[in-house]
CSV table of C-alpha atoms and ligand atoms in Angstrom, one decimal:
chain,number,residue,atom,x,y,z
F,292,MET,CA,175.8,-73.8,-120.0
F,293,MET,CA,174.0,-72.6,-116.7
F,294,LYS,CA,172.6,-69.3,-115.6
F,295,ILE,CA,173.1,-68.0,-112.5
F,296,GLY,CA,171.3,-64.8,-110.7
F,297,ILE,CA,173.4,-64.0,-107.3
F,298,THR,CA,171.9,-61.0,-105.3
F,299,CYS,CA,174.0,-60.2,-102.0
F,300,TYR,CA,174.3,-57.0,-99.8
F,301,PRO,CA,176.6,-55.7,-102.5
F,302,THR,CA,178.6,-53.5,-99.6
F,303,VAL,CA,181.7,-53.8,-97.6
F,304,GLY,CA,181.1,-57.2,-95.9
F,305,GLY,CA,182.4,-61.1,-95.7
F,306,SER,CA,178.8,-62.1,-97.7
F,307,GLY,CA,179.0,-59.7,-99.9
F,308,ILE,CA,182.2,-60.7,-100.7
F,309,ILE,CA,181.6,-64.9,-101.2
F,310,ALA,CA,178.5,-64.1,-103.3
F,311,THR,CA,180.9,-61.5,-105.4
F,312,GLU,CA,184.5,-63.9,-105.5
F,313,LEU,CA,182.2,-67.0,-105.8
F,314,GLY,CA,180.3,-65.2,-109.2
F,315,LYS,CA,183.5,-64.2,-110.8
F,316,MET,CA,185.0,-68.1,-110.1
F,317,LEU,CA,182.6,-69.7,-112.2
F,318,ALA,CA,182.1,-67.4,-114.7
F,319,GLU,CA,185.9,-68.3,-115.6
F,320,ARG,CA,184.2,-71.6,-114.9
F,321,GLY,CA,182.0,-71.1,-118.3
F,322,TYR,CA,178.6,-70.0,-115.8
F,323,GLU,CA,176.9,-67.3,-117.0
F,324,VAL,CA,176.6,-65.2,-113.7
F,325,HIS,CA,173.6,-62.4,-113.2
F,326,PHE,CA,174.2,-60.2,-110.5
F,327,ILE,CA,170.5,-58.7,-109.5
F,328,THR,CA,171.9,-56.2,-106.0
F,329,SER,CA,170.7,-52.5,-105.8
F,330,SER,CA,174.7,-51.2,-106.1
F,331,LEU,CA,177.8,-52.8,-108.3
F,332,PRO,CA,179.5,-55.3,-106.0
F,333,PHE,CA,182.4,-53.3,-104.5
F,334,ARG,CA,184.6,-56.4,-105.3
F,335,LEU,CA,183.0,-56.8,-109.1
F,336,ASP,CA,185.9,-55.3,-110.1
F,337,CYS,CA,186.7,-57.2,-113.0
F,338,VAL,CA,185.5,-57.3,-117.2
F,339,HIS,CA,184.3,-60.7,-117.6
F,340,PRO,CA,181.5,-61.7,-120.8
F,341,ASP,CA,179.3,-64.0,-118.9
F,342,ILE,CA,178.5,-61.3,-115.6
F,343,TYR,CA,176.7,-59.7,-116.1
F,344,TYR,CA,174.7,-56.4,-113.7
F,345,HIS,CA,170.8,-55.7,-113.2
F,346,GLU,CA,170.7,-52.3,-110.8
F,347,VAL,CA,167.5,-53.1,-108.6
F,348,GLU,CA,165.8,-48.8,-109.4
F,349,ILE,CA,163.8,-47.9,-105.8
F,350,ASN,CA,160.8,-46.1,-107.1
F,351,HIS,CA,160.0,-43.6,-105.4
F,352,TYR,CA,156.5,-42.6,-105.8
F,353,PRO,CA,155.2,-39.4,-103.5
F,354,VAL,CA,153.1,-42.3,-101.7
F,355,PHE,CA,155.2,-44.5,-100.7
F,356,GLN,CA,156.4,-43.1,-96.9
F,357,HIS,CA,159.5,-46.0,-96.9
F,358,PRO,CA,160.5,-46.7,-101.3
F,359,PRO,CA,160.2,-50.6,-100.9
F,360,TYR,CA,163.5,-51.9,-101.6
F,361,ASP,CA,162.2,-56.0,-101.0
F,362,LEU,CA,159.4,-55.7,-103.8
F,363,ALA,CA,161.4,-53.8,-105.8
F,364,LEU,CA,164.0,-56.5,-106.1
F,365,ALA,CA,161.9,-59.3,-106.1
F,366,ALA,CA,160.8,-57.3,-109.3
F,367,LYS,CA,164.0,-56.9,-110.5
F,368,MET,CA,164.5,-60.6,-109.8
F,369,ALA,CA,161.7,-62.1,-111.8
F,370,GLN,CA,162.3,-59.4,-114.3
F,371,VAL,CA,166.1,-61.3,-114.8
F,372,ILE,CA,164.4,-64.7,-114.5
F,373,ASP,CA,162.2,-64.5,-117.8
F,374,ARG,CA,164.6,-62.5,-119.9
F,375,GLU,CA,168.0,-63.9,-118.9
F,376,GLU,CA,166.1,-67.4,-118.7
F,377,LEU,CA,168.3,-67.8,-114.9
F,378,ASP,CA,168.2,-71.3,-114.6
F,379,VAL,CA,168.8,-71.1,-110.4
F,380,LEU,CA,169.1,-67.8,-108.0
F,381,HIS,CA,171.7,-67.8,-105.5
F,382,VAL,CA,170.7,-65.6,-102.8
F,383,HIS,CA,173.3,-64.4,-99.5
F,384,TYR,CA,171.5,-63.4,-96.6
F,385,ALA,CA,168.6,-64.3,-95.3
F,386,MET,CA,166.7,-61.2,-94.8
F,387,PRO,CA,165.1,-60.2,-97.4
F,388,HIS,CA,166.9,-61.5,-100.2
F,389,ALA,CA,165.1,-65.4,-99.7
F,390,ILE,CA,162.5,-63.4,-98.7
F,391,SER,CA,162.1,-61.3,-102.9
F,392,ALA,CA,163.4,-64.9,-104.1
F,393,ILE,CA,160.3,-66.5,-103.1
F,394,LEU,CA,158.0,-63.9,-104.4
F,395,ALA,CA,161.1,-63.4,-107.9
F,396,ARG,CA,159.9,-67.0,-108.2
F,397,ASP,CA,155.7,-67.0,-107.9
F,398,ILE,CA,155.4,-63.7,-109.7
F,399,ALA,CA,158.4,-65.2,-112.7
F,400,ASP,CA,156.5,-67.6,-115.5
F,401,LYS,CA,160.0,-70.0,-116.1
F,402,ASP,CA,160.5,-72.1,-113.3
F,403,VAL,CA,163.8,-71.3,-111.2
F,404,LYS,CA,165.5,-72.7,-108.5
F,405,ILE,CA,166.0,-71.0,-105.0
F,406,VAL,CA,169.7,-71.6,-103.3
F,407,THR,CA,170.0,-69.5,-100.0
F,408,THR,CA,173.0,-68.9,-98.2
F,409,LEU,CA,173.0,-68.2,-94.4
F,410,HIS,CA,175.7,-66.5,-93.1
F,411,GLY,CA,175.0,-65.2,-89.9
F,412,THR,CA,173.3,-62.7,-88.8
F,413,ASP,CA,171.2,-63.4,-90.6
F,414,ILE,CA,169.4,-65.4,-88.0
F,415,THR,CA,171.5,-64.7,-84.9
F,416,VAL,CA,170.3,-61.9,-84.2
F,417,LEU,CA,167.4,-61.7,-87.1
F,418,GLY,CA,166.3,-64.9,-85.7
F,419,TYR,CA,165.6,-63.9,-82.2
F,420,ASP,CA,163.9,-61.2,-83.9
F,421,GLN,CA,160.0,-61.9,-82.7
F,422,THR,CA,158.2,-60.3,-85.8
F,423,PHE,CA,161.5,-61.3,-88.7
F,424,LYS,CA,161.8,-65.3,-87.0
F,425,ARG,CA,158.7,-66.7,-88.9
F,426,MET,CA,160.2,-65.3,-91.8
F,427,ILE,CA,163.1,-66.2,-92.2
F,428,ALA,CA,161.9,-69.8,-91.3
F,429,TYR,CA,159.4,-69.8,-94.6
F,430,GLY,CA,162.6,-68.4,-96.8
F,431,ILE,CA,164.8,-71.2,-95.3
F,432,GLU,CA,162.1,-73.3,-95.9
F,433,GLN,CA,160.6,-72.8,-98.8
F,434,SER,CA,164.3,-72.1,-100.7
F,435,ASP,CA,165.1,-75.6,-103.1
F,436,ALA,CA,168.5,-75.7,-101.6
F,437,VAL,CA,170.3,-73.7,-98.6
F,438,THR,CA,173.6,-73.6,-97.5
F,439,ALA,CA,175.5,-72.5,-94.3
F,440,VAL,CA,178.8,-70.7,-93.6
F,441,SER,CA,179.4,-73.6,-90.9
F,442,ASN,CA,178.5,-76.1,-88.8
F,443,GLN,CA,177.3,-74.0,-85.8
F,444,LEU,CA,175.2,-72.1,-88.0
F,445,VAL,CA,173.5,-75.0,-89.5
F,446,GLU,CA,172.8,-76.3,-85.5
F,447,GLN,CA,171.8,-72.7,-84.4
F,448,THR,CA,168.9,-72.6,-86.9
F,449,LYS,CA,168.1,-75.3,-86.1
F,450,GLU,CA,167.5,-74.6,-83.0
F,451,GLN,CA,165.8,-70.7,-83.2
F,452,LEU,CA,164.1,-71.2,-86.5
F,453,GLU,CA,162.6,-74.5,-85.2
F,454,VAL,CA,163.4,-75.3,-88.8
F,455,VAL,CA,163.2,-78.6,-90.3
F,456,LYS,CA,164.9,-78.5,-93.9
F,457,ASP,CA,167.5,-80.3,-94.6
F,458,ILE,CA,171.1,-77.2,-94.2
F,459,SER,CA,174.5,-78.2,-96.1
F,460,VAL,CA,177.6,-76.4,-94.9
F,461,ILE,CA,179.3,-74.7,-97.6
F,462,TYR,CA,182.4,-73.1,-95.9
F,463,ASN,CA,183.8,-69.6,-97.3
F,464,PHE,CA,186.7,-69.9,-99.0
F,465,ILE,CA,188.5,-66.7,-99.7
F,466,ASN,CA,190.7,-65.7,-103.3
F,467,GLU,CA,193.7,-67.4,-103.0
F,468,GLU,CA,195.8,-65.0,-105.6
F,469,GLU,CA,195.1,-62.1,-104.0
F,470,TYR,CA,195.2,-63.2,-100.1
F,471,VAL,CA,199.2,-64.3,-100.8
F,472,ARG,CA,202.3,-62.5,-98.1
F,473,LYS,CA,203.5,-60.2,-100.2
F,474,ASP,CA,206.7,-58.2,-100.0
F,475,ARG,CA,205.4,-54.9,-98.3
F,476,GLU,CA,207.8,-53.7,-95.4
F,477,PHE,CA,208.3,-50.4,-97.0
F,478,LEU,CA,204.0,-49.8,-96.1
F,479,LYS,CA,205.6,-50.0,-92.2
F,480,ALA,CA,208.1,-47.4,-92.5
F,481,ASN,CA,205.8,-45.5,-94.2
F,482,TYR,CA,203.1,-46.1,-91.4
F,483,ASN,CA,206.1,-45.5,-88.9
F,484,ILE,CA,206.3,-49.1,-87.7
F,485,ALA,CA,210.0,-50.0,-86.2
F,486,PRO,CA,211.7,-53.1,-88.5
F,487,ASP,CA,211.2,-54.9,-85.1
F,488,GLU,CA,207.9,-54.0,-83.9
F,489,LYS,CA,205.7,-56.7,-84.0
F,490,VAL,CA,203.1,-56.0,-85.4
F,491,PHE,CA,198.8,-56.9,-84.4
F,492,ILE,CA,195.3,-56.5,-86.5
F,493,HIS,CA,191.8,-56.3,-86.7
F,494,ILE,CA,189.4,-55.8,-89.3
F,495,SER,CA,186.1,-55.3,-89.4
F,496,ASN,CA,182.8,-53.1,-89.5
F,497,PHE,CA,183.7,-51.7,-85.8
F,498,ARG,CA,180.1,-52.9,-84.5
F,499,LYS,CA,179.6,-53.4,-80.6
F,500,VAL,CA,179.5,-57.1,-81.9
F,501,LYS,CA,182.9,-56.8,-82.7
F,502,ARG,CA,184.2,-56.1,-79.6
F,503,ILE,CA,186.9,-55.2,-80.8
F,504,GLU,CA,187.8,-53.2,-76.9
F,505,ASP,CA,188.8,-56.5,-76.3
F,506,VAL,CA,190.8,-56.4,-78.7
F,507,VAL,CA,192.9,-52.7,-78.0
F,508,ARG,CA,192.4,-54.2,-74.0
F,509,THR,CA,194.4,-57.3,-75.5
F,510,PHE,CA,197.4,-55.1,-77.2
F,511,ALA,CA,197.6,-52.8,-73.7
F,512,ILE,CA,198.3,-56.0,-71.8
F,513,VAL,CA,201.2,-56.8,-75.1
F,514,ALA,CA,202.3,-53.6,-75.3
F,515,GLY,CA,203.2,-52.8,-72.1
F,516,GLN,CA,205.9,-56.2,-72.3
F,517,ARG,CA,206.7,-56.3,-75.7
F,518,LYS,CA,207.6,-53.7,-78.8
F,519,ALA,CA,204.2,-53.1,-81.2
F,520,LYS,CA,201.4,-51.8,-82.8
F,521,LEU,CA,198.3,-52.6,-84.0
F,522,ILE,CA,196.4,-51.1,-86.8
F,523,LEU,CA,192.6,-50.9,-86.9
F,524,VAL,CA,190.9,-50.9,-90.8
F,525,GLY,CA,187.1,-50.5,-90.5
F,526,ASP,CA,185.0,-48.8,-89.9
F,527,GLY,CA,181.9,-47.9,-87.8
F,528,PRO,CA,179.4,-47.1,-84.8
F,529,GLU,CA,182.4,-48.4,-83.0
F,530,THR,CA,185.2,-46.2,-84.3
F,531,GLN,CA,184.5,-42.8,-81.1
F,532,PRO,CA,184.3,-45.2,-78.1
F,533,ILE,CA,187.3,-47.1,-79.5
F,534,PHE,CA,189.7,-43.9,-79.9
F,535,ASN,CA,188.3,-42.4,-76.3
F,536,LEU,CA,189.2,-45.8,-74.9
F,537,VAL,CA,192.4,-46.0,-77.0
F,538,GLU,CA,193.7,-41.9,-76.0
F,539,SER,CA,192.5,-43.3,-72.3
F,540,LEU,CA,194.9,-46.7,-72.1
F,541,GLU,CA,197.8,-43.7,-73.6
F,542,LEU,CA,198.8,-45.7,-76.4
F,543,THR,CA,197.8,-43.0,-79.5
F,544,ASP,CA,200.4,-43.9,-81.0
F,545,LYS,CA,200.7,-47.7,-81.3
F,546,VAL,CA,197.6,-47.6,-82.5
F,547,LEU,CA,196.4,-46.9,-85.9
F,548,PHE,CA,193.5,-46.3,-87.4
F,549,LEU,CA,193.4,-46.7,-91.1
F,550,GLY,CA,189.5,-46.6,-91.7
F,551,ARG,CA,188.5,-48.7,-94.6
F,552,GLN,CA,190.4,-50.2,-96.8
F,553,LYS,CA,190.7,-51.7,-100.2
F,554,ASN,CA,193.6,-53.6,-100.6
F,555,ILE,CA,193.6,-55.7,-96.9
F,556,SER,CA,196.4,-58.1,-98.0
F,557,ASP,CA,199.2,-55.9,-98.7
F,558,LEU,CA,197.8,-54.9,-94.4
F,559,LEU,CA,197.9,-58.0,-93.6
F,560,SER,CA,201.4,-58.5,-95.1
F,561,ILE,CA,202.6,-56.2,-92.9
F,562,SER,CA,200.7,-58.6,-90.0
F,563,ASP,CA,202.0,-60.9,-87.7
F,564,ILE,CA,198.9,-61.3,-85.5
F,565,LYS,CA,195.9,-61.0,-86.1
F,566,LEU,CA,192.9,-60.6,-83.0
F,567,LEU,CA,189.2,-61.5,-84.1
F,568,LEU,CA,187.3,-61.4,-79.9
F,569,SER,CA,184.1,-61.1,-82.2
F,570,GLN,CA,181.0,-62.2,-79.4
F,571,LYS,CA,179.2,-63.4,-82.7
F,572,GLU,CA,181.2,-65.1,-85.8
F,573,SER,CA,179.5,-68.1,-88.0
F,574,PHE,CA,182.7,-67.5,-89.8
F,575,GLY,CA,185.3,-65.3,-89.6
F,576,LEU,CA,186.5,-64.9,-92.7
F,577,VAL,CA,188.8,-62.2,-92.0
F,578,LEU,CA,190.6,-65.7,-90.8
F,579,LEU,CA,191.1,-67.2,-93.7
F,580,GLU,CA,192.3,-64.2,-94.9
F,581,ALA,CA,194.4,-63.8,-92.1
F,582,MET,CA,196.3,-67.6,-92.6
F,583,SER,CA,196.5,-67.8,-96.1
F,584,CYS,CA,198.4,-63.9,-95.9
F,585,GLU,CA,200.3,-65.9,-93.4
F,586,VAL,CA,199.2,-63.9,-90.2
F,587,VAL,CA,199.2,-65.9,-86.7
F,588,PRO,CA,195.2,-65.2,-85.5
F,589,ILE,CA,194.6,-65.3,-82.0
F,590,ALA,CA,189.9,-65.2,-82.0
F,591,THR,CA,187.4,-66.1,-79.1
F,592,ASN,CA,185.7,-69.1,-78.7
F,593,VAL,CA,182.1,-68.2,-80.6
F,594,GLY,CA,180.8,-68.9,-83.6
F,595,GLY,CA,182.5,-71.3,-86.3
F,596,ILE,CA,185.5,-70.0,-85.4
F,597,PRO,CA,186.9,-73.0,-83.9
F,598,GLU,CA,186.2,-74.9,-87.1
F,599,VAL,CA,187.9,-72.7,-89.1
F,600,ILE,CA,191.3,-71.8,-86.7
F,601,LYS,CA,192.9,-74.9,-85.1
F,602,ASP,CA,193.1,-74.2,-81.5
F,603,GLY,CA,197.0,-74.1,-80.6
F,604,GLU,CA,198.0,-75.2,-84.4
F,605,THR,CA,197.1,-72.4,-86.6
F,606,GLY,CA,196.8,-70.0,-84.1
F,607,TYR,CA,194.6,-69.5,-80.7
F,608,VAL,CA,190.3,-69.4,-79.8
F,609,VAL,CA,190.4,-68.5,-75.6
F,610,ASP,CA,187.0,-67.1,-74.5
F,611,LEU,CA,184.7,-64.6,-75.4
F,612,GLY,CA,186.3,-61.8,-72.9
F,613,ASP,CA,189.6,-63.0,-72.0
F,614,VAL,CA,192.1,-60.4,-72.7
F,615,GLU,CA,195.0,-62.1,-70.5
F,616,ALA,CA,194.8,-65.0,-72.6
F,617,ALA,CA,194.3,-63.5,-75.4
F,618,ALA,CA,197.3,-61.3,-74.9
F,619,GLN,CA,199.3,-64.0,-73.0
F,620,TYR,CA,199.1,-66.5,-76.6
F,621,ALA,CA,200.5,-63.4,-78.6
F,622,ILE,CA,203.0,-63.4,-76.2
F,623,GLN,CA,204.4,-66.4,-76.6
F,624,LEU,CA,204.0,-65.9,-80.2
F,625,ILE,CA,205.9,-63.3,-80.5
F,626,ASP,CA,208.3,-64.9,-78.1
F,627,ASP,CA,208.7,-68.3,-79.9
F,628,GLU,CA,210.1,-67.5,-83.6
F,629,ILE,CA,210.0,-70.9,-85.0
F,630,SER,CA,206.9,-72.2,-83.0
F,631,TYR,CA,205.2,-69.3,-84.1
F,632,GLN,CA,207.1,-70.0,-88.2
F,633,SER,CA,205.3,-74.0,-87.9
F,634,PHE,CA,201.0,-71.9,-87.5
F,635,VAL,CA,201.9,-69.7,-90.2
F,636,LYS,CA,202.9,-72.7,-92.4
F,637,ARG,CA,199.7,-75.2,-90.5
F,638,GLY,CA,197.4,-71.7,-91.3
F,639,LEU,CA,198.6,-71.9,-95.2
F,640,GLU,CA,198.0,-75.7,-95.4
F,641,ARG,CA,194.5,-75.5,-93.5
F,642,VAL,CA,193.8,-72.9,-95.3
F,643,GLN,CA,194.9,-74.7,-99.0
F,644,ASN,CA,192.8,-78.7,-97.6
F,645,HIS,CA,189.6,-77.3,-96.0
F,646,PHE,CA,188.5,-73.4,-97.5
F,647,SER,CA,190.0,-74.3,-101.0
F,648,SER,CA,188.1,-72.3,-103.1
F,649,ASP,CA,188.5,-74.6,-105.9
F,650,GLU,CA,186.8,-77.2,-103.9
F,651,ILE,CA,183.9,-75.1,-102.4
F,652,ILE,CA,183.2,-73.6,-105.6
F,653,SER,CA,182.9,-76.9,-107.4
F,654,GLN,CA,180.4,-78.2,-103.9
F,655,TYR,CA,177.9,-74.6,-104.8
F,656,ILE,CA,178.2,-76.1,-108.6
F,657,ASP,CA,177.3,-79.3,-107.5
F,658,LEU,CA,174.4,-77.9,-104.8
F,659,TYR,CA,173.0,-76.0,-108.7
F,660,HIS,CA,172.4,-79.2,-110.2
F,661,LYS,CA,171.5,-81.7,-107.8
F,662,VAL,CA,168.3,-78.8,-107.6
F,663,ILE,CA,167.9,-78.6,-110.8
F,664,ARG,CA,168.0,-82.2,-111.4
F,665,SER,CA,165.6,-82.8,-108.2
F,666,SER,CA,162.3,-80.2,-110.4
F,667,ASP,CA,163.7,-83.0,-113.6
F,668,ASP,CA,163.1,-86.0,-111.5
F,669,ASN,CA,159.5,-84.4,-110.3
F,670,ASP,CA,158.3,-83.7,-113.8
F,671,THR,CA,158.8,-87.7,-114.9
M,196,GMT,O1,176.3,-60.0,-90.2
M,196,GMT,C1,178.3,-59.7,-90.2
M,196,GMT,O2,178.4,-58.8,-89.2
M,196,GMT,C2,178.3,-59.7,-91.6
M,196,GMT,C3,177.8,-60.6,-92.4
M,196,GMT,C4,178.0,-60.7,-93.6
M,196,GMT,O3,177.1,-60.0,-94.8
M,196,GMT,O4,179.4,-59.6,-94.5
M,196,GMT,O5,178.9,-61.4,-92.0
M,196,GMT,C5,178.8,-63.0,-91.0
M,196,GMT,O6,178.9,-63.6,-93.0
M,196,GMT,C6,180.3,-63.7,-93.4
M,196,GMT,C7,180.1,-64.3,-94.2
M,196,GMT,O7,180.4,-65.6,-94.3
M,196,GMT,C8,181.1,-64.5,-92.0
M,196,GMT,O8,181.8,-64.3,-91.9
M,196,GMT,C9,180.6,-63.9,-91.1
M,196,GMT,O9,181.3,-64.5,-89.6
M,196,GMT,C10,179.1,-62.9,-90.0
M,196,GMT,N1,179.4,-63.0,-89.4
M,196,GMT,C11,178.8,-62.6,-88.1
M,196,GMT,O10,178.7,-64.1,-87.9
M,196,GMT,C12,178.5,-62.0,-87.1
């Protein structure tokens, strides 16, 4: 059976979640999976005989002013490629993973195919950095296959990095067993949310790009007219400024700062409307998680979001910064329960029909076979 190496950022974040769930589902299908990461991926919470974990060890030799993580990663990748006889090394997030993988491929004795998945800010932020631009383009061109999580990300990559490489779209997916609406009504009481209060939720890493200020301002408009609470999940540099904004808008008793949480599906299970009003978002994995847990999303018309939400059918898409429109859509949803339920139903169908894990995993497996086949063809 094919042996696949996976490298990703092991901490909280959509790309790490996708990479880890992919590895788990590949192992369930009988593939041997080797995670090569700086620490145990936080979603790697299972024991499976076909899942292995190889930690990248950093050498703190005193001469190094900055320990060279990217080279340590390449060295570990090369070691695992040879020792475990990997067929494919699938890296998530171009910087530095694709570059390290290419170096590892050169170092290793065994032939291995590199598959790179672009997730978003590796292109939409780092791709604009003149120092990194050529290196990311090199990582893309030198990979054996490249995928991106939305059509929009493919277009932006080609335009921004001027690469000619064929980049295929493989959408994100969720673990459907986990992201399902559960009966968690007791949690509402625990969080002091009244049964007739509507629950808004925002989940992110609290960086500026997420525009959480717009989330709070949208909620402020709604809360002035309807009974509602806002749950903020996550942590990051924007936490304190958002805390100050909530105080200045006198919303302290209506906004709950939960910090980082593990059981996201439990929190989604007590929520009604999900707000994601980011400035950039190549996909917006949290939107899939929301729809799968029967929460209706309202999000901005940026990046890959319109490929995830069918505007006016499974949620609403608003212009960046248009908090008035977001609030009006939220109020419409609150006021019309029958319409709200049809959004929920269509959202569930959309997740099943377009983003089913079964289908997406098959697409990745087909790609692995294709890159391996292409080298066999070249040999003959
Ligand atoms: O850069 C980030 O925001 C983190 C990054 C990640 O590593 O999780 O998120 C990106 O990848 C996710 C998984 O493919 C996408 O769902 C997010 O939309 C994307 N973030 C941005 O484009 C800002």
